[in-house]
C-alpha cells in the first residue's frame, strides 16, 4: 500500500483539505476546478503545504478504481492552469494500486499567503464535506496574511539599470521636473541612479517591481513572473464581437499613450435642445480616460497574473478593468469623503506615479470623473466591484432613460442625489436608506423595487411625458379599461386584455410584472363580483 494513500485512508473522516471522489471514468472539469480552489484555500487556512484529491475512492472510502487516462489528466492540468488565479497547477499526479484497483492521487498546493485561490473568478471553500463559496471571514483571513507587504516595493534580484528603457527614464525625468519645476536645474545634474532613487522608483540603487512596471524594457517583464504587467485594448462592434486588439507591456509610462491613441474618441453631436448643450463634444473626456487607466495601473493586483483590460465598444462605451478588490468600502464612500485613502495596495507604485505626475493622492479623481459626465449630461461612470475585480464603464453619449440627464438642470441637487437617480435609471437595486433619501426629497415614486421619476422632477425638467410613461396608469383605471372592454365585446381572453393594457402600464415594469399587475386587477374585479371567468373567457357578471 502507498504510504500517502494509507495516511489519507486512515483519517476518520474527510476533512477540509482531503476529498475522495469516485470518478470511475472521468471527473467534470468545472467540478474539479471548484474542488481545486476549495482544497487549496482550506490547506492555506489550516497552515498545511498541500491538499489531496483522491480519484477512484468513494467518500465512504470504498475502493472502486478509476480508468482516467494520462491524456485526460493532461487535459485537467491544462484547465486548472487556464482558469485559476493566481495561476497554479497540481504539485504532483500519482497513480497507485489498491486492492487491484487503480487510484490517482492529485496533490494540490496551498493557496499563496495573502491570495485566496479562485476558479473562473470565484473562490471556493469547504464546510466539512460540503463544497461552496469561500466565506467572507475565511477570504479576509487569507487576504490579511500579507497585509503589511507591498509587492510593488519588492527588490527585483539580478535586475539592473540596463533593464530599464532609456526613453522611459528620459520621459520620467520630464514628468518629475513638471511636478517639481523649482528643482529643474538640480534634476539635470542627477545621474540616472540618483534620479530614480529620488523619484522613488528604486530603493538604494536596487531595481523594484515598480521600476520594471513603469520603466522596464518590454523584455524585462519576465522579472515580474508569475505576475504580469500588461494592458490589452480590445475593440468590439455593436454586436459585442471582437474586431481588433493589441497588447501593451512595459514600460507602461510610455505605453499608456499607445493605449490612449488606440481609443477612437469620436465627436458626439447633441440633438438640438435649445441652448442647453454645445454642438459637439468628445465622446470620452481625455481626463477620464487617463484617470481610469492610471487608476488601473496603480491599483492592479499584479500577483494574480491578470491583464488590465480596456474594451472599446462601438455602442459608445469604454470599459476599464483591473484585478483586485476595491479597498475603500464603496465608490460612494470615496466620493463623499473627497479625500485620499488611508491605505493603498501598491503604495510604493502609487507614490512613484504621483512623483511622475501620473496620478494624485488627494482623492478627487473619481469625483471629478462623475462631475465631467454630469456636466455633459452623459450617464455617470458605472462601477462593478464584484468577483475581486474593479470594472468601470464610461458611456460616451446621451441616454434618454438616464434620469441624471433629466435632473441635472435642478441646481439644488447634489452629486450624491444624482448618483442615486442614476442607479434608478439603470434599474440597479438601491437600499432602504437610499430609497428614504430620494423619497424624502420627492425625487422618485413607486414601490420597491419599481421606482420611477417623480412628478416634481418631471415638472421641473419638462419631462412630463416620460413621467407618465414611467408611472403608468393606476389600478382603478386598469379595472375601468377591463370592464369597458367586456361591456362592449361581452367576453375576452386574458391575452386580449394584456394586448390592450401592456402599452399603458409603466415602462418601469418588465413583462412578467405587467402580466401580474393585470392578473391582480382581474382577481380584484372577480372578488368584487363585477366579472366572472368561464373557461378561458372573462365576462361581466349578470347583475340581478
Short mmCIF file of C-alpha atoms in Angstrom, two decimals:
data_model
loop_
_atom_site.label_atom_id
_atom_site.label_comp_id
_atom_site.label_asym_id
_atom_site.label_seq_id
_atom_site.Cartn_x
_atom_site.Cartn_y
_atom_site.Cartn_z
CA UNK A 1 0.00 0.00 0.00
CA UNK A 2 1.21 3.51 -0.82
CA UNK A 3 2.14 5.33 2.38
CA UNK A 4 0.42 8.57 1.32
CA UNK A 5 -2.80 6.79 0.43
CA UNK A 6 -2.57 4.79 3.63
CA UNK A 7 -2.33 8.02 5.65
CA UNK A 8 -5.31 9.58 3.81
CA UNK A 9 -7.46 6.48 4.25
CA UNK A 10 -6.59 6.35 7.95
CA UNK A 11 -8.37 9.67 8.53
CA UNK A 12 -11.56 9.11 10.48
CA UNK A 13 -13.49 11.28 8.02
CA UNK A 14 -12.85 13.50 5.04
CA UNK A 15 -11.57 16.88 6.18
CA UNK A 16 -11.43 20.27 4.51
CA UNK A 17 -8.12 19.54 2.75
CA UNK A 18 -8.81 15.93 1.63
CA UNK A 19 -11.50 14.81 -0.81
CA UNK A 20 -12.31 11.33 -2.17
CA UNK A 21 -14.17 11.11 -5.50
CA UNK A 22 -15.47 8.03 -7.30
CA UNK A 23 -14.55 9.28 -10.80
CA UNK A 24 -14.64 5.86 -12.45
CA UNK A 25 -14.10 7.12 -15.98
CA UNK A 26 -13.86 10.92 -15.70
CA UNK A 27 -14.46 13.93 -13.47
CA UNK A 28 -16.27 17.06 -14.58
CA UNK A 29 -13.66 19.73 -15.31
CA UNK A 30 -15.63 22.53 -13.72
CA UNK A 31 -16.28 20.47 -10.60
CA UNK A 32 -12.59 19.58 -10.49
CA UNK A 33 -11.67 23.26 -10.66
CA UNK A 34 -14.03 24.14 -7.82
CA UNK A 35 -12.56 21.40 -5.64
CA UNK A 36 -9.04 22.56 -6.55
CA UNK A 37 -9.87 26.11 -5.37
CA UNK A 38 -11.63 24.90 -2.21
CA UNK A 39 -8.95 22.42 -1.15
CA UNK A 40 -6.16 24.91 -1.90
CA UNK A 41 -7.80 27.62 0.20
CA UNK A 42 -8.57 25.23 3.06
CA UNK A 43 -4.95 24.00 3.10
CA UNK A 44 -3.83 27.63 3.42
CA UNK A 45 -6.23 28.25 6.30
CA UNK A 46 -5.07 25.06 8.06
CA UNK A 47 -1.44 26.12 7.56
CA UNK A 48 -0.76 22.98 5.52
CA UNK A 49 1.56 22.91 2.48
CA UNK A 50 -0.86 20.91 0.35
CA UNK A 51 -4.23 19.21 -0.02
CA UNK A 52 -5.29 15.95 -1.70
CA UNK A 53 -7.97 14.97 -4.19
CA UNK A 54 -8.16 11.18 -4.49
CA UNK A 55 -9.87 9.66 -7.56
CA UNK A 56 -11.22 6.10 -7.59
CA UNK A 57 -12.46 6.02 -4.00
CA UNK A 58 -15.97 6.90 -2.81
CA UNK A 59 -16.40 9.36 0.03
CA UNK A 60 -17.25 6.40 2.29
CA UNK A 61 -13.71 5.16 1.41
CA UNK A 62 -14.89 2.13 -0.54
CA UNK A 63 -12.49 1.49 -3.43
CA UNK A 64 -13.94 1.40 -6.96
CA UNK A 65 -10.87 2.29 -9.04
CA UNK A 66 -10.62 4.77 -11.90
CA UNK A 67 -9.97 4.39 -15.63
CA UNK A 68 -8.96 8.05 -16.15
CA UNK A 69 -6.11 8.14 -18.66
CA UNK A 70 -2.92 10.20 -18.79
CA UNK A 71 -4.44 12.11 -21.70
CA UNK A 72 -7.40 13.08 -19.54
CA UNK A 73 -5.07 14.11 -16.70
CA UNK A 74 -3.17 16.39 -19.06
CA UNK A 75 -6.46 17.98 -20.12
CA UNK A 76 -7.36 18.54 -16.46
CA UNK A 77 -3.96 20.17 -15.83
CA UNK A 78 -4.46 22.50 -18.81
CA UNK A 79 -7.86 23.57 -17.47
CA UNK A 80 -6.50 24.21 -13.99
CA UNK A 81 -3.66 26.47 -15.15
CA UNK A 82 -6.02 28.28 -17.52
CA UNK A 83 -8.76 29.16 -15.06
CA UNK A 84 -7.08 29.51 -11.64
CA UNK A 85 -5.90 32.80 -10.20
CA UNK A 86 -3.14 33.14 -9.12
CA UNK A 87 -2.25 30.68 -11.88
CA UNK A 88 -1.11 27.34 -10.49
CA UNK A 89 -1.39 23.59 -11.04
CA UNK A 90 -1.12 20.24 -9.28
CA UNK A 91 2.12 19.67 -7.38
CA UNK A 92 2.01 16.04 -8.48
CA UNK A 93 -0.30 13.44 -10.01
CA UNK A 94 0.44 9.93 -8.81
CA UNK A 95 -1.02 6.55 -9.81
CA UNK A 96 -1.10 3.80 -7.20
CA UNK A 97 -2.76 0.39 -6.94
CA UNK A 98 -5.05 -0.52 -4.08
CA UNK A 99 -6.72 -3.94 -3.81
CA UNK A 100 -6.09 -4.42 -7.52
CA UNK A 101 -7.75 -1.10 -8.47
CA UNK A 102 -6.12 1.98 -9.98
CA UNK A 103 -6.18 5.07 -7.75
CA UNK A 104 -4.99 8.58 -8.69
CA UNK A 105 -3.62 10.96 -6.05
CA UNK A 106 -3.77 14.62 -7.04
CA UNK A 107 -1.59 16.82 -4.83
CA UNK A 108 -2.86 20.41 -4.66
CA UNK A 109 -0.74 23.33 -3.40
CA UNK A 110 -1.99 25.54 -0.61
CA UNK A 111 -3.11 28.98 -1.75
CA UNK A 112 -0.28 31.53 -1.53
CA UNK A 113 -0.14 33.63 1.63
CA UNK A 114 -2.39 36.64 1.19
CA UNK A 115 -4.02 35.42 -2.05
CA UNK A 116 -7.22 33.33 -1.99
CA UNK A 117 -7.16 30.97 -4.97
CA UNK A 118 -10.07 31.33 -7.39
CA UNK A 119 -11.52 29.17 -10.16
CA UNK A 120 -13.07 31.13 -13.04
CA UNK A 121 -13.15 34.26 -10.88
CA UNK A 122 -14.80 32.68 -7.83
CA UNK A 123 -13.17 31.50 -4.60
CA UNK A 124 -14.38 28.22 -3.15
CA UNK A 125 -14.09 26.63 0.28
CA UNK A 126 -15.44 23.73 2.28
CA UNK A 127 -17.55 23.33 5.38
CA UNK A 128 -16.89 19.74 6.40
CA UNK A 129 -17.74 17.71 3.29
CA UNK A 130 -19.80 20.48 1.65
CA UNK A 131 -18.39 22.47 -1.27
CA UNK A 132 -19.40 26.11 -1.59
CA UNK A 133 -18.25 29.70 -1.79
CA UNK A 134 -15.33 30.64 0.44
CA UNK A 135 -16.87 32.51 3.38
CA UNK A 136 -16.16 36.21 3.66
CA UNK A 137 -14.45 35.59 7.00
CA UNK A 138 -12.10 32.98 5.51
CA UNK A 139 -11.47 35.18 2.47
CA UNK A 140 -10.46 38.07 4.74
CA UNK A 141 -8.25 35.79 6.84
CA UNK A 142 -6.25 34.82 3.77
CA UNK A 143 -6.09 38.37 2.39
CA UNK A 144 -4.79 39.73 5.68
CA UNK A 145 -1.86 37.31 5.77
CA UNK A 146 0.29 39.73 3.76
CA UNK A 147 -1.34 42.98 4.80
CA UNK A 148 1.97 44.64 5.66
CA UNK A 149 3.79 43.60 2.49
CA UNK A 150 3.91 45.95 -0.51
CA UNK A 151 4.58 43.84 -3.60
CA UNK A 152 5.33 46.92 -5.70
CA UNK A 153 8.29 47.81 -3.42
CA UNK A 154 9.98 44.42 -3.70
CA UNK A 155 13.55 44.38 -4.98
CA UNK A 156 14.00 42.52 -8.28
CA UNK A 157 17.03 40.27 -7.97
CA UNK A 158 19.52 40.39 -10.84
CA UNK A 159 17.83 43.40 -12.48
CA UNK A 160 19.99 46.47 -13.24
CA UNK A 161 19.65 49.89 -14.84
CA UNK A 162 20.34 48.15 -18.15
CA UNK A 163 16.94 46.50 -17.89
CA UNK A 164 15.16 49.88 -17.96
CA UNK A 165 14.16 51.72 -21.13
CA UNK A 166 16.34 54.78 -21.77
CA UNK A 167 13.41 56.55 -23.42
CA UNK A 168 11.16 55.80 -20.44
CA UNK A 169 13.77 57.11 -17.99
CA UNK A 170 14.05 60.33 -20.03
CA UNK A 171 10.26 60.74 -20.00
CA UNK A 172 10.24 60.09 -16.26
CA UNK A 173 12.72 62.95 -15.80
CA UNK A 174 10.45 65.26 -17.82
CA UNK A 175 7.42 64.35 -15.75
CA UNK A 176 9.28 64.63 -12.45
CA UNK A 177 10.51 68.10 -13.48
CA UNK A 178 6.95 69.14 -14.34
CA UNK A 179 5.97 68.07 -10.85
CA UNK A 180 8.91 69.91 -9.28
CA UNK A 181 9.69 72.90 -11.55
CA UNK A 182 11.81 74.66 -8.92
CA UNK A 183 14.28 71.75 -9.00
CA UNK A 184 14.74 71.78 -12.77
CA UNK A 185 18.46 72.69 -12.74
CA UNK A 186 19.18 70.33 -9.85
CA UNK A 187 17.42 67.44 -11.54
CA UNK A 188 19.57 67.89 -14.64
CA UNK A 189 22.69 67.30 -12.54
CA UNK A 190 21.47 63.98 -11.14
CA UNK A 191 22.69 60.70 -12.57
CA UNK A 192 20.02 58.18 -13.57
CA UNK A 193 20.69 56.20 -10.40
CA UNK A 194 20.27 59.28 -8.18
CA UNK A 195 17.16 60.41 -10.08
CA UNK A 196 15.46 57.01 -9.78
CA UNK A 197 16.12 56.94 -6.03
CA UNK A 198 14.78 60.49 -5.63
CA UNK A 199 11.67 59.72 -7.67
CA UNK A 200 11.11 56.63 -5.50
CA UNK A 201 11.30 54.21 -8.39
CA UNK A 202 14.29 52.37 -6.93
CA UNK A 203 15.49 51.72 -3.38
CA UNK A 204 19.16 52.38 -2.69
CA UNK A 205 20.01 51.79 -6.36
CA UNK A 206 18.09 48.49 -6.37
CA UNK A 207 15.50 47.92 -9.10
CA UNK A 208 11.96 47.41 -7.78
CA UNK A 209 8.84 45.86 -9.28
CA UNK A 210 7.57 49.42 -9.69
CA UNK A 211 10.59 50.40 -11.78
CA UNK A 212 10.04 47.40 -14.08
CA UNK A 213 6.31 48.14 -14.47
CA UNK A 214 6.73 51.81 -15.33
CA UNK A 215 10.20 51.97 -16.94
CA UNK A 216 11.26 48.42 -17.79
CA UNK A 217 12.14 47.33 -21.30
CA UNK A 218 9.48 45.04 -22.85
CA UNK A 219 11.75 42.02 -22.40
CA UNK A 220 12.18 42.88 -18.71
CA UNK A 221 8.63 41.85 -17.88
CA UNK A 222 9.89 38.33 -17.13
CA UNK A 223 11.39 39.68 -13.88
CA UNK A 224 7.84 40.03 -12.54
CA UNK A 225 6.76 36.43 -13.27
CA UNK A 226 4.37 34.92 -12.27
CA UNK A 227 2.96 38.44 -12.03
CA UNK A 228 2.45 40.31 -15.29
CA UNK A 229 2.45 43.94 -16.39
CA UNK A 230 0.21 44.12 -19.43
CA UNK A 231 -2.67 46.20 -20.80
CA UNK A 232 -4.89 44.75 -23.53
CA UNK A 233 -7.01 47.05 -25.68
CA UNK A 234 -9.96 45.40 -27.44
CA UNK A 235 -12.34 46.93 -29.98
CA UNK A 236 -15.81 45.36 -30.23
CA UNK A 237 -18.63 46.09 -32.65
CA UNK A 238 -22.23 46.86 -31.69
CA UNK A 239 -22.93 43.10 -31.51
CA UNK A 240 -20.10 42.74 -28.96
CA UNK A 241 -17.91 40.83 -31.44
CA UNK A 242 -14.18 41.45 -31.35
CA UNK A 243 -12.87 43.48 -34.28
CA UNK A 244 -9.33 44.37 -33.20
CA UNK A 245 -6.97 44.15 -30.26
CA UNK A 246 -3.43 44.99 -29.15
CA UNK A 247 -1.28 44.17 -26.11
CA UNK A 248 0.89 46.75 -24.35
CA UNK A 249 3.54 45.83 -21.78
CA UNK A 250 6.50 47.55 -20.09
CA UNK A 251 7.31 50.39 -19.94
CA UNK A 252 3.77 51.41 -19.01
CA UNK A 253 4.84 55.03 -18.53
CA UNK A 254 5.21 55.23 -22.31
CA UNK A 255 2.71 52.63 -23.42
CA UNK A 256 -0.32 54.22 -21.77
CA UNK A 257 -0.04 56.79 -24.57
CA UNK A 258 -0.20 53.88 -27.03
CA UNK A 259 -3.40 52.66 -25.39
CA UNK A 260 -4.82 56.18 -25.42
CA UNK A 261 -4.08 56.57 -29.13
CA UNK A 262 -5.99 53.37 -29.89
CA UNK A 263 -9.23 54.68 -28.45
CA UNK A 264 -11.34 56.24 -31.18
CA UNK A 265 -12.54 59.29 -29.33
CA UNK A 266 -15.16 60.44 -31.83
CA UNK A 267 -17.11 63.66 -31.63
CA UNK A 268 -20.62 63.34 -30.26
CA UNK A 269 -23.21 65.71 -31.70
CA UNK A 270 -26.09 66.66 -29.46
CA UNK A 271 -29.64 66.73 -30.73
CA UNK A 272 -30.76 70.34 -30.78
CA UNK A 273 -32.31 71.21 -27.46
CA UNK A 274 -32.40 74.96 -27.11
CA UNK A 275 -29.12 76.28 -25.75
CA UNK A 276 -28.68 73.59 -23.12
CA UNK A 277 -25.96 71.61 -24.93
CA UNK A 278 -22.97 72.58 -27.04
CA UNK A 279 -22.96 71.49 -30.68
CA UNK A 280 -20.46 68.68 -30.15
CA UNK A 281 -18.12 67.21 -27.54
CA UNK A 282 -15.63 64.35 -27.27
CA UNK A 283 -17.33 61.06 -26.50
CA UNK A 284 -14.77 60.43 -23.78
CA UNK A 285 -13.14 63.26 -21.90
CA UNK A 286 -9.32 62.85 -22.06
CA UNK A 287 -9.08 63.32 -18.30
CA UNK A 288 -11.47 60.40 -17.68
CA UNK A 289 -9.52 58.08 -19.99
CA UNK A 290 -6.19 58.83 -18.33
CA UNK A 291 -7.60 58.80 -14.81
CA UNK A 292 -9.32 55.44 -15.28
CA UNK A 293 -6.29 53.91 -16.99
CA UNK A 294 -3.78 55.18 -14.43
CA UNK A 295 -6.05 54.01 -11.60
CA UNK A 296 -5.98 50.51 -13.11
CA UNK A 297 -2.17 50.58 -13.18
CA UNK A 298 -1.87 51.94 -9.63
CA UNK A 299 -4.38 49.54 -8.04
CA UNK A 300 -3.99 46.34 -10.07
CA UNK A 301 -3.24 43.24 -8.00
CA UNK A 302 -0.29 42.15 -10.12
CA UNK A 303 0.27 38.94 -8.18
CA UNK A 304 -2.94 37.50 -9.65
CA UNK A 305 -1.24 37.29 -13.04
CA UNK A 306 -4.09 39.08 -14.84
CA UNK A 307 -4.01 41.77 -17.52
CA UNK A 308 -5.57 45.22 -17.33
CA UNK A 309 -8.37 45.37 -19.90
CA UNK A 310 -9.57 48.36 -21.91
CA UNK A 311 -12.60 47.42 -24.02
CA UNK A 312 -13.93 49.92 -26.53
CA UNK A 313 -17.39 49.18 -27.88
CA UNK A 314 -18.94 50.77 -30.95
CA UNK A 315 -22.12 51.34 -28.95
CA UNK A 316 -20.21 54.24 -27.33
CA UNK A 317 -18.99 52.61 -24.14
CA UNK A 318 -15.47 52.31 -22.81
CA UNK A 319 -14.68 49.74 -20.11
CA UNK A 320 -11.60 49.66 -17.86
CA UNK A 321 -11.00 46.62 -15.65
CA UNK A 322 -8.25 45.60 -13.23
CA UNK A 323 -7.88 42.64 -10.86
CA UNK A 324 -8.01 43.01 -7.10
CA UNK A 325 -10.66 44.01 -4.57
CA UNK A 326 -11.64 47.66 -4.27
CA UNK A 327 -10.02 48.66 -0.99
CA UNK A 328 -12.36 51.53 0.02
CA UNK A 329 -15.79 50.49 1.27
CA UNK A 330 -17.59 51.71 -1.85
CA UNK A 331 -17.43 54.24 -4.68
CA UNK A 332 -19.94 56.39 -2.79
CA UNK A 333 -17.60 56.42 0.21
CA UNK A 334 -14.76 57.74 -1.96
CA UNK A 335 -16.92 60.48 -3.46
CA UNK A 336 -18.38 61.58 -0.14
CA UNK A 337 -15.01 61.62 1.59
CA UNK A 338 -13.33 63.53 -1.27
CA UNK A 339 -10.02 62.77 0.46
CA UNK A 340 -7.13 60.36 -0.04
CA UNK A 341 -7.48 56.76 1.08
CA UNK A 342 -5.52 55.85 4.23
CA UNK A 343 -4.01 52.77 2.56
CA UNK A 344 -3.10 51.52 -0.90
CA UNK A 345 -2.48 48.05 -2.31
CA UNK A 346 0.66 49.25 -4.12
CA UNK A 347 1.78 52.20 -2.02
CA UNK A 348 5.31 52.33 -3.48
CA UNK A 349 3.91 52.26 -7.03
CA UNK A 350 1.25 54.86 -6.21
CA UNK A 351 3.88 57.20 -4.71
CA UNK A 352 6.08 56.81 -7.79
CA UNK A 353 3.13 57.59 -10.08
CA UNK A 354 2.42 60.71 -8.03
CA UNK A 355 6.05 61.78 -8.41
CA UNK A 356 5.81 61.27 -12.18
CA UNK A 357 2.62 63.37 -12.35
CA UNK A 358 0.51 60.39 -13.43
CA UNK A 359 -1.98 60.42 -10.53
CA UNK A 360 -2.66 62.45 -7.42
CA UNK A 361 -3.34 61.27 -3.89
CA UNK A 362 -5.82 63.95 -2.84
CA UNK A 363 -8.69 61.58 -3.55
CA UNK A 364 -10.65 63.74 -6.01
CA UNK A 365 -10.09 61.83 -9.26
CA UNK A 366 -13.22 59.66 -9.20
CA UNK A 367 -15.41 62.57 -8.12
CA UNK A 368 -14.05 64.67 -10.99
CA UNK A 369 -14.92 61.85 -13.42
CA UNK A 370 -18.51 61.90 -12.15
CA UNK A 371 -18.78 65.66 -12.45
CA UNK A 372 -17.41 65.64 -16.02
CA UNK A 373 -20.05 63.13 -17.10
CA UNK A 374 -22.73 65.03 -15.20
CA UNK A 375 -21.94 68.31 -16.93
CA UNK A 376 -22.10 66.63 -20.34
CA UNK A 377 -25.46 65.03 -19.42
CA UNK A 378 -23.96 61.60 -20.10
CA UNK A 379 -24.64 58.60 -17.83
CA UNK A 380 -22.43 58.57 -14.76
CA UNK A 381 -19.49 56.12 -14.54
CA UNK A 382 -20.84 52.65 -13.81
CA UNK A 383 -18.68 50.67 -11.36
CA UNK A 384 -18.81 46.91 -10.82
CA UNK A 385 -16.76 45.72 -7.82
CA UNK A 386 -17.74 42.04 -7.90
CA UNK A 387 -15.59 38.93 -8.39
CA UNK A 388 -12.49 40.56 -6.85
CA UNK A 389 -12.17 42.99 -9.76
CA UNK A 390 -12.77 46.70 -10.34
CA UNK A 391 -14.58 47.49 -13.58
CA UNK A 392 -15.83 50.91 -14.68
CA UNK A 393 -17.92 51.58 -17.76
CA UNK A 394 -17.86 55.06 -19.29
CA UNK A 395 -20.70 55.91 -21.69
CA UNK A 396 -19.95 58.43 -24.44
CA UNK A 397 -23.43 59.55 -25.41
CA UNK A 398 -26.73 60.81 -24.03
CA UNK A 399 -29.09 58.03 -22.95
CA UNK A 400 -32.71 59.15 -22.84
CA UNK A 401 -33.71 56.92 -19.95
CA UNK A 402 -30.95 58.31 -17.78
CA UNK A 403 -32.60 60.40 -15.08
CA UNK A 404 -29.34 62.10 -14.23
CA UNK A 405 -29.52 63.96 -17.53
CA UNK A 406 -33.09 65.00 -16.85
CA UNK A 407 -32.47 66.31 -13.36
CA UNK A 408 -29.08 67.92 -13.97
CA UNK A 409 -30.89 71.21 -14.58
CA UNK A 410 -32.05 71.27 -10.98
CA UNK A 411 -29.31 73.31 -9.26
CA UNK A 412 -30.18 72.20 -5.74
CA UNK A 413 -29.50 68.52 -6.41
CA UNK A 414 -26.21 67.24 -5.02
CA UNK A 415 -23.92 64.88 -6.91
CA UNK A 416 -24.79 62.15 -4.38
CA UNK A 417 -28.51 62.54 -5.18
CA UNK A 418 -27.87 62.41 -8.92
CA UNK A 419 -25.78 59.25 -8.40
CA UNK A 420 -28.77 57.64 -6.69
CA UNK A 421 -31.11 58.69 -9.51
CA UNK A 422 -28.59 57.30 -11.97
CA UNK A 423 -28.87 53.95 -10.18
CA UNK A 424 -32.65 54.07 -10.53
CA UNK A 425 -32.28 54.85 -14.23
CA UNK A 426 -30.08 51.79 -14.70
CA UNK A 427 -32.54 49.58 -12.79
CA UNK A 428 -29.98 48.94 -10.07
CA UNK A 429 -31.01 47.97 -6.57
CA UNK A 430 -30.98 50.81 -4.07
CA UNK A 431 -31.02 50.15 -0.34
CA UNK A 432 -33.61 51.32 2.16
CA UNK A 433 -31.54 54.32 3.25
CA UNK A 434 -31.13 55.46 -0.36
CA UNK A 435 -34.86 54.99 -1.00
CA UNK A 436 -35.62 57.06 2.07
CA UNK A 437 -33.31 59.85 0.86
CA UNK A 438 -34.88 60.03 -2.61
CA UNK A 439 -38.45 59.77 -1.36
CA UNK A 440 -37.95 62.39 1.36
CA UNK A 441 -37.00 64.86 -1.39
CA UNK A 442 -39.80 63.60 -3.65
CA UNK A 443 -37.41 62.61 -6.42
CA UNK A 444 -38.88 59.14 -7.06
CA UNK A 445 -42.27 57.48 -6.84
CA UNK A 446 -43.46 53.90 -6.92
CA UNK A 447 -42.96 50.83 -4.80
CA UNK A 448 -39.84 48.78 -4.22
CA UNK A 449 -38.23 47.69 -6.48
CA UNK A 450 -40.13 49.51 -9.27
CA UNK A 451 -39.35 53.21 -8.86
CA UNK A 452 -39.82 55.92 -11.45
CA UNK A 453 -39.21 59.62 -11.94
CA UNK A 454 -41.38 61.74 -9.66
CA UNK A 455 -43.87 64.33 -10.85
CA UNK A 456 -41.76 67.00 -9.08
CA UNK A 457 -38.69 66.19 -11.16
CA UNK A 458 -40.73 65.73 -14.33
CA UNK A 459 -42.31 69.16 -13.96
CA UNK A 460 -39.00 70.89 -13.20
CA UNK A 461 -37.26 69.36 -16.20
CA UNK A 462 -40.09 69.33 -18.76
CA UNK A 463 -40.13 65.53 -18.72
CA UNK A 464 -43.86 65.17 -18.04
CA UNK A 465 -44.32 62.77 -20.93
CA UNK A 466 -41.61 60.49 -19.61
CA UNK A 467 -43.12 60.72 -16.14
CA UNK A 468 -46.47 59.44 -17.40
CA UNK A 469 -44.74 56.62 -19.27
CA UNK A 470 -42.79 55.54 -16.20
CA UNK A 471 -45.66 56.00 -13.74
CA UNK A 472 -48.21 54.25 -15.91
CA UNK A 473 -51.92 54.15 -15.16
CA UNK A 474 -53.31 53.40 -11.71
CA UNK A 475 -55.23 50.27 -10.70
CA UNK A 476 -58.66 51.90 -10.84
CA UNK A 477 -58.09 52.94 -14.44
CA UNK A 478 -56.84 49.43 -15.34
CA UNK A 479 -60.05 47.97 -13.96
CA UNK A 480 -62.15 50.53 -15.84
CA UNK A 481 -60.50 49.62 -19.14
CA UNK A 482 -61.22 45.93 -18.46
CA UNK A 483 -64.90 46.48 -17.62
CA UNK A 484 -65.42 48.87 -20.56
CA UNK A 485 -63.96 46.25 -22.92
CA UNK A 486 -66.09 43.40 -21.52
CA UNK A 487 -69.24 45.54 -21.60
CA UNK A 488 -68.69 46.37 -25.27
CA UNK A 489 -67.41 42.99 -26.54
CA UNK A 490 -69.10 40.71 -23.98
CA UNK A 491 -66.02 38.48 -23.40
CA UNK A 492 -62.24 38.42 -23.69
CA UNK A 493 -59.30 36.12 -23.19
CA UNK A 494 -56.63 37.32 -20.79
CA UNK A 495 -54.26 37.70 -23.77
CA UNK A 496 -56.74 40.13 -25.35
CA UNK A 497 -56.72 42.28 -22.22
CA UNK A 498 -52.92 42.09 -21.96
CA UNK A 499 -52.58 43.36 -25.54
CA UNK A 500 -54.75 46.36 -24.69
CA UNK A 501 -53.11 47.20 -21.37
CA UNK A 502 -49.39 46.46 -21.90
CA UNK A 503 -48.57 49.82 -23.53
CA UNK A 504 -50.50 51.70 -20.87
CA UNK A 505 -48.59 50.23 -17.93
CA UNK A 506 -45.42 51.70 -16.51
CA UNK A 507 -42.31 51.35 -18.65
CA UNK A 508 -40.51 50.66 -15.40
CA UNK A 509 -42.16 47.22 -15.23
CA UNK A 510 -40.88 44.18 -17.08
CA UNK A 511 -43.21 41.80 -18.95
CA UNK A 512 -43.77 39.42 -16.04
CA UNK A 513 -44.55 42.32 -13.72
CA UNK A 514 -47.08 43.73 -16.20
CA UNK A 515 -48.74 40.31 -16.51
CA UNK A 516 -49.02 40.08 -12.70
CA UNK A 517 -50.48 43.58 -12.47
CA UNK A 518 -53.22 42.68 -14.97
CA UNK A 519 -53.81 39.34 -13.21
CA UNK A 520 -54.26 41.15 -9.89
CA UNK A 521 -56.74 43.60 -11.45
CA UNK A 522 -58.82 40.71 -12.83
CA UNK A 523 -58.82 38.90 -9.48
CA UNK A 524 -59.87 42.08 -7.70
CA UNK A 525 -62.81 42.57 -10.06
CA UNK A 526 -63.75 38.90 -9.65
CA UNK A 527 -63.75 39.15 -5.85
CA UNK A 528 -65.97 42.20 -6.09
CA UNK A 529 -68.43 40.16 -8.17
CA UNK A 530 -68.11 42.54 -11.13
CA UNK A 531 -66.68 39.97 -13.56
CA UNK A 532 -66.60 36.18 -13.83
CA UNK A 533 -64.44 33.66 -15.68
CA UNK A 534 -65.97 30.90 -17.81
CA UNK A 535 -63.38 28.50 -19.15
CA UNK A 536 -60.74 30.81 -20.63
CA UNK A 537 -63.08 33.76 -21.16
CA UNK A 538 -63.66 36.69 -18.85
CA UNK A 539 -67.17 38.21 -18.83
CA UNK A 540 -69.20 40.77 -16.95
CA UNK A 541 -71.25 39.10 -14.23
CA UNK A 542 -75.01 39.13 -14.62
CA UNK A 543 -76.47 41.58 -12.14
CA UNK A 544 -79.89 40.87 -10.62
#
